[in-house]
Coordinates of C-alpha atoms in Angstrom, one line a residue:
M17 CA 21.4 5.5 0.1
E18 CA 23.2 2.4 1.2
D19 CA 22.3 -1.0 -0.1
G20 CA 20.4 -3.2 2.3
L21 CA 18.3 -0.4 3.8
F22 CA 14.7 -0.9 2.9
S23 CA 11.3 0.3 4.2
N24 CA 8.1 -1.7 3.4
L25 CA 6.2 1.6 3.2
V26 CA 8.4 3.7 0.8
D27 CA 11.6 2.7 -0.9
I28 CA 13.6 5.9 -1.4
K29 CA 15.5 4.6 -4.4
Q30 CA 12.2 3.9 -6.2
T31 CA 10.9 7.3 -5.3
A32 CA 14.0 9.1 -6.4
Y33 CA 14.2 7.2 -9.6
G34 CA 10.6 7.9 -10.4
Y35 CA 11.0 11.6 -9.7
F36 CA 14.1 12.1 -11.8
S37 CA 13.0 10.0 -14.7
I38 CA 9.6 11.6 -14.9
S39 CA 11.0 15.1 -14.7
G40 CA 13.7 14.3 -17.2
L41 CA 16.5 15.5 -14.9
K42 CA 19.9 13.9 -15.1
Y43 CA 21.5 12.6 -11.9
P44 CA 24.8 10.6 -11.5
E45 CA 23.1 7.8 -9.5
L46 CA 20.0 7.5 -11.7
E47 CA 21.1 4.2 -13.3
L48 CA 21.9 2.7 -9.9
W49 CA 18.4 3.8 -8.6
R50 CA 16.8 2.3 -11.7
K51 CA 18.6 -1.0 -11.1
A52 CA 17.6 -1.0 -7.4
A53 CA 14.0 -0.2 -8.3
M54 CA 13.8 -3.0 -10.8
D55 CA 15.4 -5.5 -8.4
E56 CA 12.9 -4.5 -5.7
E57 CA 10.0 -4.9 -8.1
T58 CA 11.3 -8.4 -9.1
R59 CA 11.7 -9.4 -5.4
Y60 CA 8.2 -8.1 -4.6
R61 CA 6.6 -10.0 -7.5
K62 CA 8.4 -13.2 -6.6
A63 CA 7.3 -12.9 -2.9
S64 CA 3.7 -12.2 -3.9
Q65 CA 3.7 -15.3 -6.1
E66 CA 5.0 -17.4 -3.3
G67 CA 2.3 -16.0 -1.0
N68 CA 4.7 -14.2 1.4
I69 CA 3.0 -10.9 1.2
L70 CA -0.2 -10.0 3.1
P71 CA -3.2 -8.8 1.0
N72 CA -3.8 -5.1 0.8
T73 CA -7.5 -5.4 1.5
P74 CA -8.8 -4.7 5.1
I75 CA -10.2 -7.6 7.1
R76 CA -13.6 -7.1 8.5
N77 CA -14.6 -9.3 11.5
E78 CA -18.2 -8.3 11.8
K79 CA -21.1 -7.8 9.5
K80 CA -21.8 -4.1 9.0
V81 CA -25.2 -2.9 10.3
G82 CA -27.4 -1.4 7.5
R83 CA -29.3 1.8 7.9
N84 CA -32.7 0.0 7.7
D85 CA -31.7 -3.1 9.7
P86 CA -33.0 -3.5 13.3
C87 CA -30.8 -2.0 15.9
P88 CA -28.3 -4.6 17.3
F89 CA -28.9 -3.4 20.8
G90 CA -32.5 -4.7 20.9
S91 CA -34.5 -1.5 21.1
G92 CA -36.9 -2.8 18.4
K93 CA -36.3 0.3 16.3
K94 CA -34.5 0.6 13.0
Y95 CA -30.8 1.5 13.3
K96 CA -31.3 4.8 11.6
K97 CA -33.9 5.8 14.3
C98 CA -32.0 4.5 17.3
C99 CA -28.2 4.6 17.0
G100 CA -27.7 5.9 13.5
K101 CA -28.1 9.6 14.5

């Protein structure tokens, strides 16, 4: 694991550190992984405080149609009787 390689989805050093520390196994690079995991956590927290990280919540553009609301296609029926089947 070279320094400088980082994935936004999964950081392998954090994963390896978590696995080995939880299981109680000894590994020669465990201390290096701990330092890398802590550095990445610090960097992530700093970026989130500065507003450089996108929120984790999904963005909805439309209002969701309720089951008992009128059908949005203008049939005059409730959504559950028209398109909700």
